[in-house]
Short mmCIF file of C-alpha atoms in Angstrom, two decimals:
data_model
loop_
_atom_site.label_atom_id
_atom_site.label_comp_id
_atom_site.label_asym_id
_atom_site.label_seq_id
_atom_site.Cartn_x
_atom_site.Cartn_y
_atom_site.Cartn_z
CA UNK A 198 -6.12 0.18 7.98
CA UNK A 199 -9.58 -1.37 8.07
CA UNK A 200 -11.18 1.75 9.55
CA UNK A 201 -9.79 3.99 6.82
CA UNK A 202 -10.74 1.47 4.12
CA UNK A 203 -14.25 1.20 5.54
CA UNK A 204 -14.61 4.97 5.62
CA UNK A 205 -13.33 5.19 2.05
CA UNK A 206 -15.98 2.63 0.98
CA UNK A 207 -18.70 4.62 2.72
CA UNK A 208 -17.57 7.67 0.77
CA UNK A 209 -17.73 5.73 -2.52
CA UNK A 210 -14.10 4.72 -3.09
CA UNK A 211 -13.56 1.54 -5.09
CA UNK A 212 -9.77 1.21 -4.65
CA UNK A 213 -7.07 2.09 -2.14
CA UNK A 214 -3.38 2.73 -2.79
CA UNK A 215 -0.38 2.91 -0.47
CA UNK A 216 3.40 2.83 -0.63
CA UNK A 217 5.80 0.66 1.34
CA UNK A 218 9.57 0.36 1.14
CA UNK A 219 10.58 -2.41 -1.25
CA UNK A 220 12.69 -4.01 1.49
CA UNK A 221 9.88 -3.97 4.10
CA UNK A 222 8.94 -7.63 3.76
CA UNK A 223 6.73 -7.66 6.85
CA UNK A 224 4.55 -4.87 5.41
CA UNK A 225 4.33 -6.61 2.04
CA UNK A 226 3.18 -9.79 3.76
CA UNK A 227 0.61 -7.97 5.89
CA UNK A 228 -0.87 -5.98 3.02
CA UNK A 229 -0.92 -8.87 0.55
CA UNK A 230 -2.87 -10.84 3.14
CA UNK A 231 -5.69 -8.29 3.05
CA UNK A 232 -5.89 -7.92 -0.69
CA UNK A 233 -3.16 -5.49 -1.81
CA UNK A 234 -0.95 -6.27 -4.80
CA UNK A 235 1.99 -4.52 -6.46
CA UNK A 236 0.84 -1.82 -8.86
CA UNK A 237 4.10 0.02 -9.48
CA UNK A 238 7.29 1.41 -8.01
CA UNK A 239 8.49 4.88 -7.01
CA UNK A 240 12.25 5.16 -7.43
CA UNK A 241 14.06 6.93 -4.60
CA UNK A 242 10.81 7.56 -2.69
CA UNK A 243 12.32 7.13 0.79
CA UNK A 244 15.34 9.24 1.62
CA UNK A 245 17.26 9.67 4.84
CA UNK A 246 20.80 10.61 5.75
CA UNK A 247 22.12 7.07 5.24
CA UNK A 248 19.96 5.58 2.50
CA UNK A 249 17.72 6.09 -0.50
CA UNK A 250 15.25 3.31 -1.24
CA UNK A 251 12.40 2.67 -3.61
CA UNK A 252 8.76 2.32 -2.65
CA UNK A 253 6.39 -0.31 -3.97
CA UNK A 254 2.98 1.11 -4.80
CA UNK A 255 0.31 -1.31 -3.60
CA UNK A 256 -3.31 -1.35 -4.72
CA UNK A 257 -6.42 -3.09 -3.39
CA UNK A 258 -10.03 -3.19 -4.41
CA UNK A 259 -12.48 -2.17 -1.70
CA UNK A 260 -13.83 -3.53 0.53
CA UNK A 261 -10.67 -5.18 1.85
CA UNK A 262 -10.47 -8.88 2.67
CA UNK A 263 -10.88 -9.36 6.42
#
């Protein structure tokens, strides 16, 4: 994550966005620890044979907290 965020900064990006499943608490904890916060939700974003779940759109200002 840090390498892609660093490269994005070098290229002039000011923000980074990503999506994680709403029930992926470990990912939420990891990303919030480096500066991401909830910016929205995508209903039904993840679909497989057994389940459909929403994604939380996360946003962070660059550079990330390290």
